[in-house]
Amino acid sequence: MSSYREQIKDKKRIVVKIGSSSLTHSDTGEMDYIRMEKLVRELSDIHNQGKDVILVTSGAIAAGRKALQGSRQGEGSRQREDPGRSGQAEAMAVKQACSAVGQARLMMIYQKLFAEYNQVAAQILMTKNTIVDNLNRYNAHNTFQELLRLGAIPIVNENDTVATYEIEIGDNDTLSAIVAALVEADLLILLSDIDGLYTDDPRKNKEARFIEQVDDLTEELMDMGKGSTGSSVGTGGMNTKLVAARIATRSNVDMVIANSRDTGVLHRILEGENTGTLFVAHADDGFDLPGFVENLHRG
Ligand code: GLU
């Protein structure tokens, strides 16, 4: 066990991100309740250890899409009903409608599960503007601090229902790193359907080597993630995870990518076990979070 991993035991404020592909069954797209239950139980126990816990969750669009499927307002029928609009605007409207339905469903499940473990869950929906606008950012920071002081578990997602291209963050890997920076977290854990970072895509290249620890996030490493699209359910591939690592590590937050299929993985990480890929924080006082977020997706 590396000595750096040992220090993870002392982390107090933890942000955990879970992706849509980890929350749904790949065959049917339906919610994976067992996985959600295990996640909530682990997070509740970590909270009971006296740590601050924030959950960044995807799955709203996936849950809403499923709920609306087959109904008259569902994806296919809606596209036919409104032929005058451009494909992109259409896709956006469908996504926003799905998230409006799905976010409420998602929270209903989390509220129920967290209540079973006697935890108070709170919802925070963010947009790009929450970070870029000084007053919004200040208010969001205060809300997080107060919720954590009161012992609640904030559950965060992007406010997809109102986010449009100009104001969208776009993926929850990036969002979770932004949240970790905003709340001055000690550790960000990205739970995904992969074990961590490899030298190449292990699904395509058998020679790909697993990387246990990244001390320096070089341009070469950043380039490795480009073009990686990940699973078809969420929006995050390795590229967004490396962007998240850049935001987190420059904001003095350590980050771990780990496999959500691995039961008890959160506890094992927090016990200092060598699991997943650890990105070591390097505080950069010159890092301008609002400026970085403002320029996201602008090339
Ligand atoms: N905010 C989106 C949702 O809840 C997910 C974004 C992502 O997959 O990273 O469905």
mmCIF file of C-alpha atoms and ligand atoms in Angstrom, residues 17 20 57-62 157-158 160 170-173 234-236, ligand 1:
data_model
loop_
_atom_site.group_PDB
_atom_site.id
_atom_site.type_symbol
_atom_site.label_atom_id
_atom_site.label_comp_id
_atom_site.label_asym_id
_atom_site.label_seq_id
_atom_site.Cartn_x
_atom_site.Cartn_y
_atom_site.Cartn_z
ATOM 1 C CA LYS A 17 -20.103 10.632 -8.471
ATOM 2 C CA SER A 20 -26.061 6.493 -15.487
ATOM 3 C CA THR A 57 -25.701 11.480 -9.552
ATOM 4 C CA SER A 58 -26.599 11.033 -13.189
ATOM 5 C CA GLY A 59 -29.518 8.947 -14.324
ATOM 6 C CA ALA A 60 -32.245 11.590 -14.566
ATOM 7 C CA ILE A 61 -32.450 11.506 -18.341
ATOM 8 C CA ALA A 62 -32.156 7.705 -18.414
ATOM 9 C CA ASN A 157 -27.172 16.909 -10.717
ATOM 10 C CA GLU A 158 -27.069 19.388 -13.556
ATOM 11 C CA ASP A 160 -30.830 19.634 -17.423
ATOM 12 C CA GLY A 170 -22.759 18.632 -20.085
ATOM 13 C CA ASP A 171 -21.441 15.717 -18.099
ATOM 14 C CA ASN A 172 -21.401 14.785 -14.458
ATOM 15 C CA ASP A 173 -17.705 13.839 -14.322
ATOM 16 C CA GLY A 234 -24.045 8.269 -19.794
ATOM 17 C CA THR A 235 -22.114 11.078 -21.383
ATOM 18 C CA GLY A 236 -18.730 10.473 -19.800
HETATM 19 N N1 GLU B 1 -27.232 15.026 -16.019
HETATM 20 C C1 GLU B 1 -27.484 13.856 -16.788
HETATM 21 C C2 GLU B 1 -28.578 13.003 -16.166
HETATM 22 O O1 GLU B 1 -28.836 13.082 -15.016
HETATM 23 C C3 GLU B 1 -26.279 12.951 -16.919
HETATM 24 C C4 GLU B 1 -25.013 13.540 -17.412
HETATM 25 C C5 GLU B 1 -23.958 12.448 -17.508
HETATM 26 O O2 GLU B 1 -24.281 11.318 -17.882
HETATM 27 O O3 GLU B 1 -22.803 12.715 -17.191
HETATM 28 O O4 GLU B 1 -29.164 12.188 -16.809
#
